[in-house]
Amino acid sequence: MKKGKKIKHLLYLIVALAMLVYALPLISFSGGWSWTSAFGAAWALFAFLVIGAHLHYLLGVDEEKQKTLDRIKAAKIRQLQLKWPEESQRSQENM
């Protein structure tokens, strides 16, 4: 991965964490559920989703998944290449 992209995601992660740290103490749930507290809970949930997405990218989970998919694709190509001469030989015998 490019270093610039990781720095960008790290910066966005820090900003999202800062917004969450600032806003969570201001959300009041003491008066029961109201429209204000429901909005605060939804906003906090979305902030956690943003933080999770940036952590997912920074930890490189996609890289591991992509490497696994590349290995599977290479194995399938090898199997197809081994199978190809057998099929062409069978078709020549049938002629």
XYZ file of C-alpha atoms in Angstrom:
95
model
C 0.000 0.000 0.000
C 1.089 3.516 -0.579
C 2.405 5.378 2.423
C 0.417 8.512 1.523
C -2.860 6.627 1.659
C -2.033 5.190 5.074
C -1.175 8.650 6.400
C -4.474 9.986 5.039
C -6.444 7.209 6.730
C -4.514 7.681 9.961
C -5.341 11.401 9.899
C -9.044 10.676 9.293
C -8.995 8.131 12.119
C -7.524 10.676 14.525
C -10.103 13.287 13.503
C -12.985 10.825 13.970
C -11.654 9.795 17.384
C -11.285 13.435 18.413
C -14.863 14.206 17.362
C -16.121 11.187 19.275
C -14.167 12.058 22.426
C -15.514 15.607 22.249
C -19.146 14.638 21.578
C -19.723 11.609 23.823
C -19.720 13.553 27.116
C -22.222 16.014 25.634
C -24.784 13.349 24.703
C -27.236 12.994 27.577
C -29.161 9.788 28.149
C -30.288 10.652 31.676
C -33.726 11.955 30.665
C -34.726 8.772 28.858
C -34.993 8.381 25.127
C -35.784 11.541 23.245
C -35.111 12.659 19.700
C -31.918 14.324 20.865
C -30.542 11.260 22.592
C -31.566 9.020 19.648
C -29.730 11.326 17.256
C -26.684 11.299 19.550
C -26.690 7.504 19.693
C -27.017 7.219 15.906
C -24.231 9.773 15.411
C -21.959 7.879 17.808
C -22.739 4.606 16.005
C -21.751 6.125 12.652
C -18.587 7.560 14.202
C -17.664 4.082 15.466
C -18.304 2.680 11.975
C -15.964 5.279 10.441
C -13.299 4.493 13.020
C -13.691 0.772 12.388
C -13.391 1.230 8.626
C -10.165 3.207 8.957
C -8.727 0.663 11.394
C -9.659 -2.120 8.980
C -7.753 -0.368 6.200
C -4.745 0.506 8.356
C -4.388 -3.016 9.751
C -4.194 -4.364 6.210
C -6.990 -6.887 6.383
C -7.694 -6.309 2.695
C -4.078 -7.079 1.789
C -4.248 -10.507 3.421
C -7.548 -11.249 1.727
C -6.168 -10.151 -1.654
C -3.072 -12.342 -1.248
C -5.277 -15.331 -0.448
C -7.444 -14.668 -3.492
C -4.327 -14.328 -5.689
C -3.029 -17.692 -4.449
C -6.372 -19.346 -5.214
C -6.474 -17.780 -8.669
C -2.914 -18.948 -9.436
C -3.785 -22.487 -8.327
C -6.849 -22.544 -10.595
C -4.782 -21.299 -13.535
C -2.208 -24.036 -12.916
C -4.957 -26.671 -12.844
C -6.404 -25.308 -16.084
C -2.988 -25.314 -17.758
C -2.413 -28.939 -16.715
C -5.851 -29.908 -17.946
C -5.477 -28.114 -21.303
C -3.015 -30.575 -22.974
C -5.205 -33.514 -21.917
C -8.287 -31.992 -23.555
C -6.476 -31.120 -26.773
C -5.074 -34.658 -26.954
C -8.568 -36.150 -26.486
C -10.022 -33.946 -29.206
C -7.276 -35.045 -31.634
C -7.986 -38.709 -30.848
C -11.697 -38.242 -31.564
C -11.030 -36.869 -35.045
